Amino acid sequence: MARQPRKLQKTSVFSIKQKTEVPIFRNQADRKFFMELLEKNKDKFGYDIYGYCLLDPDAFWIVLNCNNRSIASIMQAISISYALYRDDVDNLFSRRYISEPIYDLKTLEKTMEAMISDPRYETCHYCFYDPTMNLPLPFISKVNEGIDIQTKYLKKTTTSEMEAYIKDYVLETYETLHMLEDLNVRNAVIRHVYANLNVTQKQLSQYFEIGNSAISKIVSNLI
């Protein structure tokens, strides 16, 4: 049966749970790499991470505020980068992740309480949400009254809107569209557009006339 498309979300905060049929994490090195992906993609997309749990070998749980960015794009970037790292497994994320929207601070606080209810939390820094307890993890955001839970989700960017944005951005940044002939410039523009607009990799692939796999590697900083 074909996957049903996700409904348009009405919030910017999500509890994301991913479970797989084979181990996601073989060892601590794998967990460390995943944590580095969370931090790198935070810089790219501008989301806030409130907590994560990597205690189980075949699952992960993260809670984040995508700040009106596309949650699908964020999860796609994380999943693709990690799957490329785990090239010893075909179709690692064959199951779709489960996303639960969070609409208010009270629900967010209860979600974080549930995350740390696992008794393993106290002895393992692979389950974490309090930034005051672990200084080496500055990319974790604090859960407090000042959190902005946005309830107007960013609409999908149309292809014509994307094309106009690319033209304006390239002319402003590089002064001429001919600079897109430089592969380094083209790749930088692709990463910028993917991070700042709610576009799909398919839209980028069609516009730049390159394969989807190449787009995936570009947005994941692999080429």
Backbone as CSV, one residue per row, in Angstrom:
resi,resn,N_x,N_y,N_z,CA_x,CA_y,CA_z,C_x,C_y,C_z
1,MET,0.845,-1.196,0.000,0.000,0.000,0.000,0.877,1.242,0.000
2,ALA,0.538,2.207,-0.836,1.321,3.440,-0.918,1.166,4.250,0.357
3,ARG,2.243,4.955,0.736,2.183,5.801,1.916,1.238,6.960,1.675
4,GLN,0.463,7.293,2.706,-0.423,8.438,2.613,0.356,9.703,2.944
5,PRO,0.117,10.815,2.232,0.836,12.045,2.523,0.479,12.566,3.900
6,ARG,1.465,13.196,4.525,1.220,13.775,5.845,0.308,14.997,5.717
7,LYS,-0.551,15.174,6.721,-1.397,16.356,6.735,-0.552,17.571,7.107
8,LEU,-1.007,18.733,6.663,-0.297,19.961,6.991,-0.330,20.167,8.497
9,GLN,0.825,20.299,9.131,0.892,20.442,10.569,0.539,21.861,10.979
10,LYS,-0.028,21.996,12.172,-0.496,23.288,12.662,0.322,23.789,13.841
11,THR,1.532,23.273,14.012,2.399,23.702,15.098,3.843,23.578,14.651
12,SER,4.733,24.193,15.412,6.154,24.113,15.069,6.912,23.155,15.980
13,VAL,6.255,22.606,17.009,6.920,21.728,17.967,6.435,20.293,17.785
14,PHE,7.384,19.358,17.748,7.048,17.962,17.490,7.846,17.018,18.378
15,SER,7.200,15.935,18.744,7.873,14.780,19.341,8.024,13.763,18.213
16,ILE,9.274,13.428,17.891,9.560,12.537,16.762,10.115,11.220,17.282
17,LYS,9.472,10.125,16.914,9.957,8.804,17.291,10.176,7.970,16.027
18,GLN,11.354,7.383,15.937,11.709,6.532,14.802,12.134,5.168,15.320
19,LYS,11.526,4.124,14.777,11.896,2.757,15.138,12.240,2.007,13.865
20,THR,13.218,1.111,13.953,13.665,0.372,12.777,13.673,-1.129,13.051
21,GLU,13.755,-1.889,11.981,13.774,-3.344,12.096,15.178,-3.871,12.408
22,VAL,16.183,-3.060,12.127,17.568,-3.416,12.440,18.150,-2.326,13.329
23,PRO,19.229,-2.593,14.046,19.792,-1.572,14.929,20.205,-0.298,14.195
24,ILE,19.779,0.836,14.718,20.250,2.127,14.220,21.646,2.391,14.767
25,PHE,21.807,2.085,16.050,23.067,2.360,16.740,23.744,1.048,17.124
26,ARG,24.926,0.821,16.599,25.690,-0.381,16.923,26.554,-0.178,18.152
27,ASN,26.937,1.083,18.397,27.876,1.375,19.474,27.819,2.865,19.812
28,GLN,28.683,3.300,20.709,28.689,4.699,21.114,29.132,5.621,19.983
29,ALA,29.989,5.119,19.104,30.442,5.940,17.978,29.268,6.322,17.072
30,ASP,28.342,5.397,16.867,27.165,5.686,16.057,26.293,6.751,16.721
31,ARG,26.116,6.630,18.028,25.310,7.616,18.751,25.969,8.997,18.704
32,LYS,27.273,9.020,18.838,27.994,10.294,18.769,27.817,10.936,17.402
33,PHE,27.895,10.137,16.340,27.710,10.671,14.992,26.298,11.230,14.830
34,PHE,25.305,10.541,15.367,23.926,11.012,15.264,23.753,12.342,15.996
35,MET,24.364,12.450,17.169,24.292,13.704,17.914,24.946,14.845,17.136
36,GLU,26.041,14.549,16.444,26.697,15.563,15.621,25.788,15.997,14.473
37,LEU,25.012,15.050,13.931,24.049,15.389,12.874,22.970,16.328,13.401
38,LEU,22.490,16.070,14.616,21.485,16.942,15.211,22.012,18.371,15.337
39,GLU,23.252,18.475,15.774,23.847,19.805,15.952,24.100,20.480,14.607
40,LYS,24.631,19.740,13.632,24.920,20.320,12.325,23.647,20.788,11.630
41,ASN,22.603,19.985,11.696,21.352,20.351,11.035,20.620,21.454,11.777
42,LYS,20.875,21.580,13.072,20.335,22.727,13.813,20.898,24.018,13.243
43,ASP,22.196,24.026,12.959,22.822,25.203,12.367,22.260,25.485,10.968
44,LYS,21.942,24.415,10.229,21.448,24.573,8.864,20.001,25.067,8.826
45,PHE,19.137,24.467,9.646,17.707,24.754,9.569,17.218,25.743,10.627
46,GLY,18.008,25.950,11.666,17.604,26.898,12.693,16.561,26.371,13.666
47,TYR,16.459,25.055,13.816,15.483,24.522,14.761,16.066,24.508,16.171
48,ASP,15.207,24.312,17.157,15.617,24.170,18.555,15.378,22.735,18.994
49,ILE,16.358,22.128,19.635,16.222,20.771,20.171,15.996,20.872,21.674
50,TYR,14.909,20.295,22.154,14.616,20.314,23.579,15.074,19.034,24.264
51,GLY,15.227,17.965,23.529,15.683,16.728,24.129,15.806,15.631,23.104
52,TYR,16.573,14.607,23.459,16.724,13.455,22.583,16.942,12.216,23.437
53,CYS,16.606,11.067,22.913,16.842,9.801,23.601,17.342,8.797,22.575
54,LEU,18.570,8.322,22.793,19.199,7.361,21.888,19.568,6.093,22.646
55,LEU,18.807,5.785,23.682,19.158,4.672,24.561,18.960,3.311,23.916
56,ASP,17.946,3.173,23.085,17.659,1.872,22.470,18.409,1.732,21.150
57,PRO,18.915,0.553,20.846,19.688,0.385,19.614,18.857,0.525,18.335
58,ASP,17.553,0.253,18.430,16.716,0.255,17.230,15.711,1.407,17.187
59,ALA,15.982,2.485,17.920,15.027,3.596,17.952,15.714,4.878,18.393
60,PHE,15.130,6.000,18.009,15.520,7.283,18.596,14.279,8.132,18.809
61,TRP,14.416,9.083,19.708,13.311,9.981,20.062,13.914,11.373,20.198
62,ILE,13.383,12.329,19.465,13.832,13.711,19.589,12.616,14.621,19.692
63,VAL,12.775,15.701,20.429,11.725,16.702,20.561,12.312,18.022,20.104
64,LEU,11.677,18.640,19.138,12.251,19.865,18.578,11.183,20.863,18.157
65,ASN,11.623,22.092,18.036,10.807,23.191,17.515,11.409,23.581,16.181
66,CYS,10.697,23.316,15.099,11.270,23.578,13.778,11.206,25.048,13.397
67,ASN,10.608,25.882,14.272,10.588,27.336,14.054,10.061,27.700,12.666
68,ASN,8.957,27.045,12.317,8.265,27.285,11.049,9.038,26.814,9.825
69,ARG,10.042,26.008,10.026,10.670,25.320,8.907,9.902,24.022,8.663
70,SER,10.199,23.354,7.610,9.498,22.116,7.270,10.037,20.959,8.110
71,ILE,9.171,20.359,8.930,9.605,19.223,9.735,9.997,18.058,8.831
72,ALA,9.320,17.920,7.691,9.653,16.839,6.754,11.058,17.023,6.193
73,SER,11.414,18.259,5.852,12.753,18.527,5.319,13.823,18.281,6.370
74,ILE,13.542,18.676,7.604,14.494,18.468,8.692,14.752,16.975,8.906
75,MET,13.674,16.207,9.002,13.823,14.766,9.244,14.449,14.062,8.042
76,GLN,14.138,14.541,6.850,14.737,13.946,5.658,16.247,14.162,5.657
77,ALA,16.676,15.370,6.019,18.105,15.671,6.042,18.833,14.809,7.075
78,ILE,18.238,14.663,8.256,18.860,13.852,9.304,18.908,12.382,8.894
79,SER,17.793,11.872,8.382,17.707,10.451,8.031,18.633,10.087,6.878
80,ILE,18.668,10.947,5.853,19.512,10.656,4.696,20.982,10.670,5.090
81,SER,21.390,11.661,5.864,22.792,11.752,6.277,23.205,10.547,7.111
82,TYR,22.309,10.137,8.023,22.675,8.995,8.866,22.647,7.695,8.072
83,ALA,21.707,7.550,7.151,21.638,6.338,6.331,22.865,6.213,5.442
84,LEU,23.373,7.331,4.946,24.592,7.301,4.136,25.793,6.898,4.994
85,TYR,25.795,7.354,6.240,26.841,6.944,7.176,26.758,5.440,7.454
86,ARG,25.533,4.922,7.617,25.327,3.494,7.848,25.139,2.785,6.503
87,ASP,26.133,2.868,5.653,26.017,2.279,4.318,26.112,0.756,4.327
88,ASP,26.262,0.182,5.530,26.285,-1.277,5.629,24.873,-1.867,5.656
89,VAL,23.847,-0.987,5.724,22.454,-1.430,5.802,21.668,-0.825,4.650
90,ASP,20.922,-1.660,3.940,20.048,-1.170,2.879,18.707,-0.748,3.481
91,ASN,18.256,0.445,3.099,16.936,0.930,3.528,16.789,0.889,5.051
92,LEU,17.707,1.556,5.730,17.714,1.555,7.196,16.390,2.046,7.775
93,PHE,15.884,3.146,7.233,14.643,3.724,7.758,13.459,3.331,6.874
94,SER,13.174,2.046,6.847,12.065,1.553,6.026,10.715,1.929,6.630
95,ARG,10.689,2.113,7.940,9.459,2.552,8.611,9.440,4.076,8.686
96,ARG,8.286,4.642,8.501,8.147,6.092,8.614,8.170,6.487,10.087
97,TYR,8.826,7.594,10.386,8.857,8.088,11.757,7.459,8.551,12.178
98,ILE,7.233,8.562,13.474,5.954,9.018,14.027,6.155,10.414,14.600
99,SER,5.375,11.363,14.135,5.483,12.737,14.639,4.203,13.099,15.389
100,GLU,4.376,13.545,16.620,3.250,13.981,17.432,3.348,15.487,17.633
101,PRO,2.387,16.258,17.128,2.431,17.714,17.295,2.197,18.117,18.745
102,ILE,2.893,19.141,19.179,2.757,19.683,20.533,2.312,21.134,20.410
103,TYR,1.198,21.470,21.072,0.586,22.776,20.864,0.766,23.762,22.013
104,ASP,1.270,23.288,23.158,1.395,24.207,24.291,2.535,23.765,25.203
105,LEU,2.935,24.682,26.075,4.081,24.445,26.957,3.815,23.306,27.941
106,LYS,2.598,23.200,28.444,2.271,22.151,29.404,2.479,20.764,28.791
107,THR,2.024,20.588,27.555,2.204,19.302,26.882,3.672,19.034,26.618
108,LEU,4.413,20.081,26.274,5.851,19.929,26.043,6.556,19.481,27.312
109,GLU,6.206,20.093,28.431,6.823,19.719,29.706,6.506,18.267,30.069
110,LYS,5.275,17.830,29.836,4.906,16.438,30.119,5.675,15.476,29.211
111,THR,5.885,15.890,27.971,6.644,15.062,27.037,8.075,14.880,27.515
112,MET,8.689,15.965,28.004,10.056,15.881,28.479,10.145,15.055,29.759
113,GLU,9.126,15.152,30.608,9.094,14.324,31.817,9.031,12.847,31.451
114,ALA,8.247,12.538,30.419,8.148,11.143,29.973,9.482,10.653,29.424
115,MET,10.219,11.555,28.754,11.498,11.172,28.171,12.492,10.758,29.246
116,ILE,12.534,11.475,30.337,13.531,11.180,31.370,13.004,10.222,32.434
117,SER,11.806,9.673,32.233,11.277,8.707,33.194,11.984,7.359,33.087
118,ASP,12.679,7.137,31.971,13.452,5.907,31.804,14.571,5.896,32.842
119,PRO,14.659,4.847,33.677,15.684,4.809,34.737,17.106,4.870,34.203
120,ARG,17.303,4.551,32.941,18.636,4.615,32.357,19.097,6.052,32.147
121,TYR,18.160,7.007,32.200,18.482,8.408,31.941,19.589,8.924,32.858
122,GLU,19.539,8.539,34.128,20.475,9.074,35.114,21.916,8.654,34.851
123,THR,22.111,7.564,34.145,23.460,7.038,33.972,23.963,7.089,32.536
124,CYS,23.193,7.709,31.641,23.595,7.694,30.233,23.292,9.033,29.582
125,HIS,24.323,9.718,29.067,24.108,11.033,28.480,23.531,10.961,27.065
126,TYR,23.174,9.758,26.610,22.508,9.642,25.318,21.002,9.853,25.436
127,CYS,20.559,10.171,26.642,19.189,10.638,26.845,19.311,11.925,27.629
128,PHE,18.889,13.030,27.045,19.275,14.306,27.620,18.300,15.409,27.237
129,TYR,17.994,16.307,28.199,17.211,17.470,27.825,17.486,18.724,28.650
130,ASP,18.231,18.616,29.734,18.474,19.777,30.582,19.851,20.371,30.292
131,PRO,19.927,21.529,29.621,21.225,22.086,29.247,22.079,22.512,30.427
132,THR,21.476,22.699,31.604,22.258,23.108,32.776,23.046,21.949,33.355
133,MET,22.743,20.716,32.908,23.396,19.537,33.470,24.547,19.015,32.625
134,ASN,24.703,19.541,31.429,25.708,18.970,30.530,26.277,20.055,29.622
135,LEU,27.261,20.752,30.097,27.813,21.899,29.375,28.350,21.587,27.988
136,PRO,28.871,20.383,27.705,29.387,20.127,26.355,28.313,20.071,25.264
137,LEU,27.040,20.258,25.619,25.970,20.172,24.626,25.217,21.502,24.528
138,PRO,25.864,22.523,23.988,25.231,23.844,23.923,24.098,23.927,22.916
139,PHE,23.927,22.886,22.071,22.875,22.960,21.060,21.499,22.588,21.613
140,ILE,21.414,22.193,22.893,20.129,21.884,23.512,19.498,23.166,24.043
141,SER,18.234,23.378,23.705,17.515,24.569,24.157,16.726,24.264,25.427
142,LYS,16.563,25.265,26.268,15.883,25.088,27.547,14.367,25.185,27.361
143,VAL,13.649,24.340,28.076,12.182,24.385,28.078,11.748,25.385,29.138
144,ASN,11.147,26.506,28.701,10.715,27.518,29.654,9.553,28.330,29.073
145,GLU,9.117,29.313,29.821,7.956,30.115,29.436,8.178,30.904,28.149
146,GLY,9.445,31.139,27.802,9.724,31.982,26.643,9.655,31.269,25.305
147,ILE,9.334,29.976,25.304,9.281,29.220,24.051,8.162,29.728,23.158
148,ASP,8.480,29.920,21.893,7.494,30.371,20.919,7.004,29.161,20.127
149,ILE,5.822,28.659,20.491,5.220,27.552,19.750,4.344,28.155,18.662
150,GLN,4.841,28.136,17.453,4.152,28.780,16.340,3.032,27.881,15.841
151,THR,1.879,28.461,15.615,0.723,27.669,15.192,0.300,27.962,13.761
152,LYS,1.081,28.764,13.060,0.830,28.986,11.634,1.980,28.372,10.870
153,TYR,1.740,27.211,10.314,2.801,26.455,9.658,3.163,27.074,8.320
154,LEU,4.447,27.113,8.032,4.940,27.677,6.784,4.390,26.899,5.590
155,LYS,3.740,27.610,4.670,3.172,26.929,3.510,4.279,26.470,2.564
156,LYS,3.965,25.477,1.761,4.930,24.959,0.802,5.246,26.022,-0.236
157,THR,6.527,26.156,-0.555,6.970,27.112,-1.561,6.700,26.552,-2.952
158,THR,6.020,27.327,-3.784,5.763,26.875,-5.148,7.045,26.962,-5.962
159,THR,7.063,26.261,-7.087,8.256,26.269,-7.937,8.539,27.668,-8.464
160,SER,7.499,28.402,-8.838,7.709,29.766,-9.351,8.270,30.679,-8.264
161,GLU,7.797,30.507,-7.024,8.330,31.290,-5.908,9.790,30.936,-5.658
162,MET,10.106,29.651,-5.748,11.484,29.207,-5.563,12.387,29.787,-6.637
163,GLU,11.948,29.747,-7.880,12.752,30.271,-8.984,13.035,31.759,-8.803
164,ALA,12.018,32.520,-8.399,12.196,33.958,-8.181,13.164,34.209,-7.024
165,TYR,13.055,33.398,-5.973,13.932,33.549,-4.810,15.380,33.265,-5.198
166,ILE,15.592,32.188,-5.958,16.946,31.828,-6.379,17.571,32.947,-7.207
167,LYS,16.801,33.477,-8.152,17.310,34.552,-9.003,17.718,35.764,-8.176
168,ASP,16.832,36.186,-7.280,17.131,37.356,-6.442,18.334,37.099,-5.542
169,TYR,18.389,35.908,-4.948,19.480,35.589,-4.024,20.820,35.549,-4.750
170,VAL,20.856,34.900,-5.919,22.118,34.783,-6.664,22.584,36.150,-7.144
171,LEU,21.665,36.968,-7.651,22.050,38.297,-8.130,22.544,39.178,-6.983
172,GLU,21.913,39.063,-5.836,22.317,39.872,-4.685,23.644,39.402,-4.110
173,THR,23.860,38.081,-4.097,25.047,37.513,-3.456,26.243,37.434,-4.399
174,TYR,25.985,37.059,-5.666,27.075,36.812,-6.611,27.067,37.748,-7.821
175,GLU,26.038,38.601,-7.919,25.921,39.659,-8.931,25.549,39.163,-10.332
176,THR,25.759,37.902,-10.622,25.397,37.384,-11.943,24.937,35.933,-11.834
177,LEU,23.931,35.572,-12.645,23.414,34.209,-12.642,24.419,33.213,-13.221
178,HIS,25.394,33.724,-13.973,26.402,32.845,-14.553,27.239,32.142,-13.483
179,MET,27.228,32.699,-12.265,27.987,32.081,-11.188,27.447,30.695,-10.839
180,LEU,26.201,30.402,-11.221,25.634,29.075,-10.960,26.338,27.991,-11.764
181,GLU,27.139,28.402,-12.779,27.915,27.427,-13.547,29.081,26.876,-12.730
182,ASP,29.459,27.607,-11.678,30.479,27.138,-10.741,29.814,26.149,-9.791
183,LEU,30.281,24.909,-9.755,29.622,23.875,-8.964,29.613,24.188,-7.470
184,ASN,30.666,24.811,-6.980,30.707,25.161,-5.560,29.643,26.193,-5.224
185,VAL,29.479,27.154,-6.122,28.450,28.181,-5.927,27.060,27.547,-6.034
186,ARG,26.876,26.728,-7.057,25.580,26.060,-7.238,25.199,25.260,-6.005
187,ASN,26.148,24.492,-5.475,25.862,23.665,-4.304,25.545,24.522,-3.081
188,ALA,26.253,25.632,-2.941,25.990,26.538,-1.821,24.593,27.137,-1.935
189,VAL,24.195,27.466,-3.153,22.859,28.025,-3.379,21.793,26.974,-3.076
190,ILE,22.012,25.754,-3.496,21.060,24.674,-3.218,20.876,24.495,-1.719
191,ARG,21.980,24.468,-0.973,21.884,24.299,0.483,21.150,25.476,1.114
192,HIS,21.433,26.674,0.630,20.781,27.864,1.178,19.279,27.828,0.923
193,VAL,18.892,27.496,-0.284,17.466,27.465,-0.644,16.742,26.382,0.147
194,TYR,17.356,25.216,0.268,16.718,24.105,0.975,16.525,24.428,2.454
195,ALA,17.457,25.175,3.026,17.375,25.518,4.439,16.415,26.662,4.714
196,ASN,16.186,27.530,3.721,15.410,28.744,3.973,14.019,28.756,3.353
197,LEU,13.736,27.843,2.455,12.404,27.740,1.867,11.821,26.369,2.151
198,ASN,10.515,26.277,2.110,9.846,24.993,2.303,9.690,24.316,0.945
199,VAL,10.825,23.844,0.418,10.837,23.194,-0.888,11.248,21.738,-0.733
200,THR,10.919,20.933,-1.739,11.308,19.530,-1.729,12.594,19.348,-2.524
201,GLN,13.254,18.237,-2.280,14.452,17.930,-3.058,14.096,17.696,-4.522
202,LYS,12.880,17.220,-4.786,12.444,17.012,-6.160,12.361,18.337,-6.907
203,GLN,11.856,19.382,-6.242,11.795,20.705,-6.872,13.194,21.195,-7.238
204,LEU,14.140,21.016,-6.325,15.512,21.436,-6.585,16.132,20.614,-7.708
205,SER,15.858,19.322,-7.698,16.388,18.438,-8.735,15.915,18.861,-10.115
206,GLN,14.639,19.180,-10.225,14.087,19.584,-11.519,14.616,20.945,-11.957
207,TYR,14.755,21.866,-11.022,15.218,23.210,-11.381,16.678,23.198,-11.835
208,PHE,17.529,22.484,-11.092,18.954,22.479,-11.412,19.332,21.357,-12.384
209,GLU,18.339,20.540,-12.734,18.526,19.474,-13.722,19.639,18.503,-13.316
210,ILE,19.585,18.082,-12.056,20.495,17.057,-11.556,19.675,16.036,-10.776
211,GLY,20.208,14.852,-10.551,19.464,13.771,-9.925,19.118,14.019,-8.471
212,ASN,18.082,13.326,-8.010,17.672,13.443,-6.610,18.772,13.016,-5.651
213,SER,19.529,11.986,-6.030,20.603,11.510,-5.151,21.681,12.570,-4.988
214,ALA,21.957,13.297,-6.068,22.952,14.378,-5.989,22.450,15.501,-5.081
215,ILE,21.170,15.832,-5.194,20.593,16.865,-4.330,20.698,16.435,-2.870
216,SER,20.389,15.165,-2.592,20.461,14.658,-1.213,21.862,14.807,-0.640
217,LYS,22.868,14.489,-1.448,24.249,14.606,-0.982,24.653,16.065,-0.792
218,ILE,24.165,16.934,-1.679,24.507,18.366,-1.569,23.931,18.955,-0.300
219,VAL,22.638,18.720,-0.030,22.007,19.327,1.154,22.542,18.708,2.436
220,SER,23.128,17.529,2.335,23.722,16.887,3.505,25.206,17.198,3.649
221,ASN,25.697,18.121,2.795,27.101,18.539,2.823,28.075,17.396,2.543
222,LEU,27.641,16.429,1.737,28.521,15.310,1.393,29.297,15.559,0.109
223,ILE,28.847,16.529,-0.695,29.610,16.954,-1.873,29.524,18.466,-1.993
